[in-house]
Tab-separated table of C-alpha atoms and ligand atoms in Angstrom:
chain	number	residue	atom	x	y	z
A	1	MET	CA	-128.745	-12.822	-78.086
A	2	LYS	CA	-130.072	-12.787	-81.510
A	3	ALA	CA	-133.673	-11.448	-81.989
A	4	ALA	CA	-135.832	-10.322	-84.906
A	5	VAL	CA	-136.832	-6.752	-83.882
A	6	PHE	CA	-139.855	-5.186	-85.368
A	7	TYR	CA	-139.664	-1.528	-86.121
A	8	GLY	CA	-142.995	-0.964	-87.765
A	9	GLN	CA	-144.559	-1.729	-90.932
A	10	LYS	CA	-142.527	-4.183	-93.028
A	11	ASN	CA	-139.397	-3.329	-91.071
A	12	LEU	CA	-137.972	-6.262	-89.180
A	13	LYS	CA	-134.233	-6.581	-88.443
A	14	VAL	CA	-132.311	-9.611	-86.924
A	15	GLU	CA	-130.092	-8.012	-84.337
A	16	GLU	CA	-127.851	-8.713	-81.404
A	17	ILE	CA	-129.606	-7.399	-78.391
A	18	ASP	CA	-128.884	-7.518	-74.641
A	19	LEU	CA	-131.066	-9.400	-72.385
A	20	PRO	CA	-132.574	-7.431	-69.420
A	21	PRO	CA	-131.768	-9.004	-65.904
A	22	LEU	CA	-134.560	-11.094	-64.567
A	23	LYS	CA	-136.989	-9.669	-62.087
A	24	GLN	CA	-138.484	-11.530	-59.199
A	25	GLY	CA	-141.232	-13.867	-60.466
A	26	GLU	CA	-139.726	-14.064	-63.970
A	27	ILE	CA	-138.030	-16.872	-65.942
A	28	LEU	CA	-135.677	-16.855	-68.831
A	29	VAL	CA	-136.822	-19.243	-71.665
A	30	LYS	CA	-134.562	-20.450	-74.362
A	31	VAL	CA	-137.002	-20.244	-77.291
A	32	LYS	CA	-137.105	-23.673	-78.992
A	33	ALA	CA	-140.156	-23.093	-81.328
A	34	CYS	CA	-142.373	-20.001	-82.142
A	35	GLY	CA	-145.291	-20.279	-84.659
A	36	ILE	CA	-146.085	-17.572	-87.192
A	37	CYS	CA	-149.685	-16.501	-86.745
A	38	GLY	CA	-151.921	-14.624	-89.016
A	39	THR	CA	-151.715	-11.761	-86.512
A	40	ASP	CA	-147.986	-11.558	-86.989
A	41	VAL	CA	-148.554	-11.088	-90.650
A	42	HIS	CA	-151.171	-8.540	-90.024
A	43	ILE	CA	-148.944	-6.618	-87.622
A	44	PHE	CA	-145.933	-6.919	-90.016
A	45	SER	CA	-148.018	-5.217	-92.788
A	46	GLY	CA	-148.945	-2.390	-90.406
A	47	GLU	CA	-152.280	-3.515	-88.812
A	48	GLU	CA	-153.194	-3.864	-85.227
A	49	GLY	CA	-152.694	-7.084	-83.147
A	50	SER	CA	-154.915	-8.439	-80.245
A	51	ALA	CA	-153.385	-5.630	-78.300
A	52	LYS	CA	-151.926	-2.382	-79.478
A	53	VAL	CA	-148.459	-2.787	-81.043
A	54	THR	CA	-145.738	-0.789	-79.445
A	55	HIS	CA	-142.439	-0.993	-81.558
A	56	PRO	CA	-139.524	-1.618	-81.402
A	57	VAL	CA	-140.787	-4.996	-80.186
A	58	ILE	CA	-139.920	-8.819	-80.662
A	59	LEU	CA	-143.130	-10.364	-82.133
A	60	GLY	CA	-144.059	-13.916	-81.899
A	61	HIS	CA	-146.812	-14.969	-79.427
A	62	GLU	CA	-147.031	-18.837	-80.051
A	63	PHE	CA	-143.920	-20.016	-78.452
A	64	CYS	CA	-142.440	-22.533	-76.102
A	65	GLY	CA	-138.902	-23.370	-74.831
A	66	GLU	CA	-136.771	-24.509	-71.968
A	67	VAL	CA	-136.173	-22.592	-68.695
A	68	VAL	CA	-132.509	-21.611	-68.468
A	69	GLU	CA	-132.607	-19.225	-65.740
A	70	THR	CA	-135.260	-18.648	-63.056
A	71	LYS	CA	-136.392	-16.112	-60.362
A	72	SER	CA	-139.466	-18.133	-59.676
A	73	SER	CA	-140.073	-20.850	-57.202
A	74	LEU	CA	-142.413	-22.464	-59.504
A	75	PHE	CA	-139.881	-23.510	-62.078
A	76	LYS	CA	-136.565	-25.173	-62.215
A	77	ILE	CA	-133.806	-25.007	-64.947
A	78	GLY	CA	-134.494	-27.360	-67.751
A	79	ASP	CA	-138.244	-27.309	-67.405
A	80	LYS	CA	-140.123	-27.306	-70.811
A	81	VAL	CA	-142.614	-24.648	-70.850
A	82	SER	CA	-145.512	-23.316	-73.077
A	83	ILE	CA	-146.236	-19.732	-73.009
A	84	ASP	CA	-149.665	-18.123	-72.718
A	85	PRO	CA	-148.788	-14.692	-74.131
A	86	ASN	CA	-151.836	-12.679	-72.961
A	87	ILE	CA	-151.282	-10.814	-69.613
A	88	TYR	CA	-154.452	-9.440	-67.851
A	89	CYS	CA	-154.308	-6.671	-65.203
A	90	GLY	CA	-156.678	-8.397	-62.801
A	91	VAL	CA	-158.311	-5.311	-61.471
A	92	CYS	CA	-160.294	-3.727	-64.259
A	93	LYS	CA	-164.114	-4.385	-64.434
A	94	PHE	CA	-163.775	-7.021	-67.010
A	95	CYS	CA	-161.032	-8.956	-65.169
A	96	ARG	CA	-163.077	-8.658	-61.938
A	97	SER	CA	-166.080	-10.127	-63.577
A	98	GLY	CA	-164.202	-13.141	-64.929
A	99	LYS	CA	-163.988	-11.931	-68.602
A	100	ILE	CA	-160.317	-11.484	-68.407
A	101	GLN	CA	-159.859	-11.558	-72.253
A	102	LEU	CA	-161.666	-8.372	-72.367
A	103	CYS	CA	-159.138	-6.674	-69.967
A	104	GLU	CA	-158.821	-2.816	-70.444
A	105	ASN	CA	-155.072	-3.136	-69.925
A	106	LEU	CA	-154.154	-6.267	-71.907
A	107	LEU	CA	-150.607	-6.806	-72.509
A	108	ALA	CA	-149.315	-9.555	-74.720
A	109	LEU	CA	-145.886	-11.048	-75.164
A	110	GLY	CA	-144.936	-10.739	-78.870
A	111	VAL	CA	-147.364	-7.763	-79.400
A	112	ASN	CA	-146.550	-5.010	-77.033
A	113	LEU	CA	-143.928	-6.949	-74.932
A	114	ASN	CA	-141.042	-8.847	-76.281
A	115	GLY	CA	-142.056	-12.268	-77.603
A	116	GLY	CA	-140.728	-15.487	-79.045
A	117	PHE	CA	-138.849	-14.519	-82.340
A	118	ALA	CA	-135.673	-14.520	-80.523
A	119	GLU	CA	-133.128	-16.851	-78.964
A	120	TYR	CA	-134.434	-16.003	-75.444
A	121	ALA	CA	-137.579	-14.498	-73.902
A	122	VAL	CA	-138.165	-13.106	-70.418
A	123	VAL	CA	-141.562	-14.550	-69.292
A	124	PRO	CA	-143.526	-13.640	-66.162
A	125	GLU	CA	-144.033	-16.919	-64.185
A	126	LYS	CA	-147.828	-17.088	-64.410
A	127	GLN	CA	-147.613	-17.138	-68.214
A	128	ALA	CA	-145.725	-20.512	-68.274
A	129	ILE	CA	-147.174	-23.963	-68.251
A	130	VAL	CA	-144.835	-26.951	-67.960
A	131	PHE	CA	-145.300	-29.775	-70.423
A	132	GLU	CA	-143.509	-33.094	-70.924
A	133	ASP	CA	-144.647	-35.543	-73.535
A	134	ILE	CA	-144.796	-33.492	-76.760
A	135	SER	CA	-142.167	-31.908	-79.126
A	136	PHE	CA	-141.369	-28.200	-79.024
A	137	GLU	CA	-143.001	-27.795	-82.595
A	138	GLU	CA	-146.383	-29.243	-81.295
A	139	ALA	CA	-146.186	-27.299	-78.061
A	140	ALA	CA	-145.898	-24.053	-80.137
A	141	LEU	CA	-149.381	-24.926	-81.378
A	142	ALA	CA	-150.968	-24.849	-77.883
A	143	GLU	CA	-151.682	-21.121	-78.102
A	144	PRO	CA	-153.732	-21.243	-81.350
A	145	LEU	CA	-155.347	-24.405	-79.990
A	146	ALA	CA	-156.183	-22.634	-76.854
A	147	CYS	CA	-157.805	-19.740	-78.922
A	148	CYS	CA	-159.882	-22.296	-80.868
A	149	LEU	CA	-160.935	-23.976	-77.793
A	150	HIS	CA	-162.212	-20.610	-76.255
A	151	GLY	CA	-164.159	-19.923	-79.398
A	152	ILE	CA	-165.757	-23.502	-79.755
A	153	GLU	CA	-166.712	-23.595	-76.102
A	154	LYS	CA	-169.326	-20.841	-77.091
A	155	LEU	CA	-171.243	-23.220	-79.272
A	156	GLU	CA	-173.639	-25.882	-78.119
A	157	ILE	CA	-172.293	-28.774	-80.255
A	158	LYS	CA	-174.130	-32.092	-80.895
A	159	ALA	CA	-172.362	-35.000	-82.419
A	160	THR	CA	-175.078	-35.060	-85.070
A	161	ASP	CA	-174.738	-31.407	-86.143
A	162	LYS	CA	-173.886	-30.686	-89.787
A	163	VAL	CA	-170.849	-28.396	-89.534
A	164	LEU	CA	-169.272	-26.159	-92.046
A	165	ILE	CA	-165.776	-24.856	-91.620
A	166	ILE	CA	-164.936	-21.880	-93.976
A	167	GLY	CA	-161.146	-21.597	-94.474
A	168	LEU	CA	-159.064	-24.590	-94.025
A	169	GLY	CA	-155.816	-23.060	-93.001
A	170	PRO	CA	-154.144	-23.874	-89.723
A	171	ILE	CA	-157.199	-22.371	-87.632
A	172	GLY	CA	-159.817	-24.219	-89.607
A	173	LEU	CA	-157.873	-27.412	-89.368
A	174	ILE	CA	-157.498	-27.095	-85.692
A	175	MET	CA	-161.323	-26.581	-85.405
A	176	LEU	CA	-161.671	-29.635	-87.353
A	177	GLU	CA	-159.709	-31.655	-84.815
A	178	ILE	CA	-161.690	-30.263	-82.010
A	179	LEU	CA	-164.990	-31.018	-83.579
A	180	LYS	CA	-163.977	-34.619	-83.994
A	181	LEU	CA	-163.197	-34.809	-80.323
A	182	TYR	CA	-167.093	-33.771	-79.861
A	183	GLY	CA	-167.872	-36.686	-82.036
A	184	VAL	CA	-169.017	-34.558	-84.942
A	185	TYR	CA	-168.867	-36.446	-88.171
A	186	ASN	CA	-170.901	-34.394	-90.601
A	187	LEU	CA	-168.154	-32.058	-91.340
A	188	TYR	CA	-167.941	-29.978	-94.539
A	189	GLY	CA	-165.300	-27.293	-95.480
A	190	TYR	CA	-164.872	-24.413	-97.968
A	191	GLU	CA	-161.420	-23.670	-99.273
A	192	ILE	CA	-159.905	-22.512	-102.535
A	193	ASP	CA	-156.358	-23.776	-101.945
A	194	ASP	CA	-155.802	-27.401	-103.383
A	195	PHE	CA	-153.256	-28.378	-100.824
A	196	ARG	CA	-155.332	-27.370	-98.009
A	197	LYS	CA	-158.328	-29.090	-99.378
A	198	GLU	CA	-156.401	-32.310	-99.680
A	199	VAL	CA	-155.100	-32.056	-96.074
A	200	ALA	CA	-158.580	-31.397	-94.686
A	201	LYS	CA	-160.028	-34.284	-96.574
A	202	GLY	CA	-157.373	-36.694	-95.257
A	203	GLN	CA	-158.372	-35.367	-91.679
A	204	GLY	CA	-162.028	-36.027	-92.021
A	205	ILE	CA	-163.771	-33.361	-93.937
A	206	LYS	CA	-166.414	-35.156	-95.921
A	207	ASP	CA	-166.669	-32.773	-98.780
A	208	ILE	CA	-165.545	-29.382	-99.931
A	209	ILE	CA	-168.702	-27.303	-100.808
A	210	GLU	CA	-169.130	-25.039	-103.627
A	211	GLU	CA	-169.898	-21.453	-102.939
A	212	SER	CA	-173.180	-21.691	-104.727
A	213	THR	CA	-174.666	-24.693	-102.815
A	214	ASP	CA	-178.042	-24.592	-101.459
A	215	GLU	CA	-176.908	-26.713	-98.490
A	216	ARG	CA	-177.256	-25.259	-94.946
A	217	PHE	CA	-175.446	-26.039	-91.860
A	218	ASP	CA	-176.329	-26.272	-88.156
A	219	ILE	CA	-172.836	-24.812	-87.232
A	220	VAL	CA	-170.688	-22.543	-89.278
A	221	ILE	CA	-167.146	-21.725	-88.225
A	222	GLU	CA	-165.642	-18.931	-90.211
A	223	CYS	CA	-161.866	-18.813	-90.224
A	224	ALA	CA	-160.897	-16.971	-93.430
A	225	GLY	CA	-161.431	-13.385	-92.594
A	226	THR	CA	-162.616	-11.783	-95.743
A	227	LYS	CA	-165.857	-9.836	-96.426
A	228	GLU	CA	-166.951	-12.668	-98.744
A	229	SER	CA	-166.112	-15.514	-96.329
A	230	ILE	CA	-168.013	-13.829	-93.460
A	231	GLU	CA	-171.043	-12.952	-95.597
A	232	MET	CA	-171.009	-16.563	-96.867
A	233	ALA	CA	-170.965	-17.814	-93.252
A	234	PHE	CA	-174.190	-15.974	-92.461
A	235	GLU	CA	-175.724	-17.300	-95.752
A	236	LYS	CA	-174.956	-20.928	-95.251
A	237	LEU	CA	-176.502	-20.998	-91.826
A	238	GLU	CA	-179.489	-23.359	-91.264
A	239	LYS	CA	-182.387	-22.222	-89.307
A	240	GLY	CA	-181.765	-22.277	-85.616
A	241	GLY	CA	-178.115	-22.486	-86.498
A	242	GLN	CA	-175.159	-21.256	-84.778
A	243	LEU	CA	-172.234	-19.155	-86.360
A	244	LEU	CA	-168.931	-18.531	-84.839
A	245	VAL	CA	-166.969	-15.804	-86.596
A	246	PHE	CA	-163.464	-16.810	-85.538
A	247	SER	CA	-161.197	-15.100	-88.236
A	248	VAL	CA	-159.414	-11.834	-87.656
A	249	PRO	CA	-160.476	-9.650	-90.610
A	250	SER	CA	-158.752	-6.399	-91.381
A	251	PRO	CA	-160.199	-3.613	-89.179
A	252	LYS	CA	-161.423	-1.965	-92.329
A	253	THR	CA	-163.622	-4.841	-93.473
A	254	ASN	CA	-167.358	-4.280	-93.226
A	255	VAL	CA	-169.885	-6.863	-94.274
A	256	LEU	CA	-173.473	-6.899	-95.602
A	257	ILE	CA	-175.905	-9.225	-93.817
A	258	ASN	CA	-179.664	-9.211	-94.032
A	259	PRO	CA	-181.046	-8.931	-90.626
A	260	PHE	CA	-184.462	-10.072	-91.768
A	261	GLU	CA	-183.029	-13.490	-92.909
A	262	MET	CA	-181.250	-13.836	-89.524
A	263	PHE	CA	-184.460	-13.077	-87.729
A	264	LYS	CA	-186.191	-15.853	-89.663
A	265	LYS	CA	-183.408	-18.256	-88.924
A	266	GLU	CA	-183.255	-17.260	-85.275
A	267	ALA	CA	-179.522	-17.391	-85.742
A	268	LYS	CA	-177.016	-17.276	-82.879
A	269	VAL	CA	-173.878	-15.416	-83.740
A	270	TYR	CA	-170.593	-15.511	-81.680
A	271	TRP	CA	-167.299	-13.862	-81.809
A	272	SER	CA	-164.261	-14.995	-79.971
A	273	PHE	CA	-161.152	-13.124	-78.649
A	274	VAL	CA	-157.845	-14.809	-77.489
A	275	ASN	CA	-157.470	-17.660	-75.080
A	276	PRO	CA	-158.778	-17.140	-71.458
A	277	PHE	CA	-158.336	-20.183	-69.228
A	278	THR	CA	-157.671	-22.397	-72.126
A	279	GLN	CA	-153.954	-22.728	-72.592
A	280	LYS	CA	-153.454	-25.403	-69.911
A	281	LEU	CA	-156.299	-27.420	-71.489
A	282	ALA	CA	-154.648	-27.073	-74.845
A	283	ILE	CA	-151.434	-28.628	-73.492
A	284	GLU	CA	-153.308	-31.407	-71.798
A	285	LEU	CA	-155.142	-32.303	-75.015
A	286	LEU	CA	-151.884	-32.351	-76.916
A	287	GLU	CA	-150.067	-34.375	-74.234
A	288	SER	CA	-152.791	-36.983	-74.027
A	289	LYS	CA	-152.818	-37.214	-77.752
A	290	LYS	CA	-156.522	-36.464	-77.875
A	291	ILE	CA	-155.533	-33.887	-80.322
A	292	ASN	CA	-152.807	-34.256	-82.774
A	293	LEU	CA	-151.685	-31.236	-84.794
A	294	LYS	CA	-148.370	-32.579	-86.290
A	295	HIS	CA	-149.755	-32.482	-89.865
A	296	LEU	CA	-150.127	-28.660	-89.611
A	297	ILE	CA	-146.398	-28.100	-89.466
A	298	THR	CA	-145.300	-27.624	-93.012
A	299	HIS	CA	-142.188	-25.372	-92.657
A	300	LYS	CA	-139.482	-24.813	-90.060
A	301	ILE	CA	-137.340	-21.698	-90.569
A	302	SER	CA	-134.690	-19.687	-88.898
A	303	LEU	CA	-134.903	-16.058	-87.739
A	304	LYS	CA	-133.128	-14.793	-90.893
A	305	GLU	CA	-135.871	-16.206	-93.061
A	306	LEU	CA	-138.723	-14.556	-90.879
A	307	SER	CA	-139.140	-11.463	-92.763
A	308	GLN	CA	-139.549	-13.255	-95.946
A	309	ALA	CA	-141.978	-15.681	-94.383
A	310	LEU	CA	-144.134	-12.782	-93.133
A	311	ASN	CA	-144.111	-11.245	-96.668
A	312	LYS	CA	-145.439	-14.193	-98.705
A	313	ARG	CA	-146.970	-17.588	-98.323
A	314	TYR	CA	-144.847	-20.503	-99.120
A	315	GLU	CA	-146.178	-23.192	-101.402
A	316	LYS	CA	-148.117	-25.978	-99.632
A	317	GLN	CA	-147.984	-23.919	-96.475
A	318	LEU	CA	-150.018	-24.506	-93.245
A	319	LYS	CA	-148.091	-23.723	-90.145
A	320	VAL	CA	-144.462	-22.187	-90.262
A	321	ILE	CA	-142.470	-22.645	-87.160
A	322	VAL	CA	-139.373	-20.434	-86.330
A	323	GLN	CA	-136.574	-22.155	-84.556
A	324	PRO	CA	-134.422	-19.260	-83.318
B	23	ZN	ZN1	-151.953	-15.976	-82.754
B	24	ZN	ZN1	-158.064	-6.103	-66.662
């Protein structure tokens, strides 16, 4: 099969490779769509992923496809499946206490096990969820949606809360859709890209704030990942407010916050890591049309174009989907 194999920093080659035979409890998935995540871009440029990257490896953790071979009684050939890439050991102290996402032995398809930037992927049965009523491109968005659901579940959200989303790329725009589901209508954004501003306004963002504004927000969701954006998120928080730092900044990023200011605000601050127990919910929300993410898909590319897509952002880009 054809696969985009990652050999380390900025080194990705589309090659013909052999598929390993399936083991008991595994399925072979013909990959139909695999989204490019910010994490893929980080890994490609030499940084860490959610788990430590072991190359050579096939990246791509936001994928779905069709079962073409099975050594699992749970699936039949032709099933459409969404893949949860994160594999937990089940026995470490975090797994045993229900915080599986903090697993000491976390493995992830597309990070340290072969993932979805290939024609086929071998997937352990417990990582696959059957879906029916949505397109493959939409189903590829289930993983980032699941991550956002995990983050947003940490907040206590009231429909009347005034909310600021910093960074209106794919993640910020997914957050927006979830907040609408909670009935939130006082939705504000911060973004510099004109195209993203327009999309966000079309989807219900009331206004794009200026960095210098004195306005404060009950909830701030930070999805941009720079020193400046994270510092801004703390600053724009209202007294008694809640902040979710959702972005994945560079491991080298440090920020300056004023703890005295946060003390006076009695701020609640949360971080969020991957998608424990939320992938199935994400699929259900997409299937029931409670959440629609079609507008996020701006580019569909082939494996051959992947290297280029990881190197630079296209014009008017939100989500790029690879169709191997
Ligand atoms: Zn991701
Ligand atoms: Zn574990």
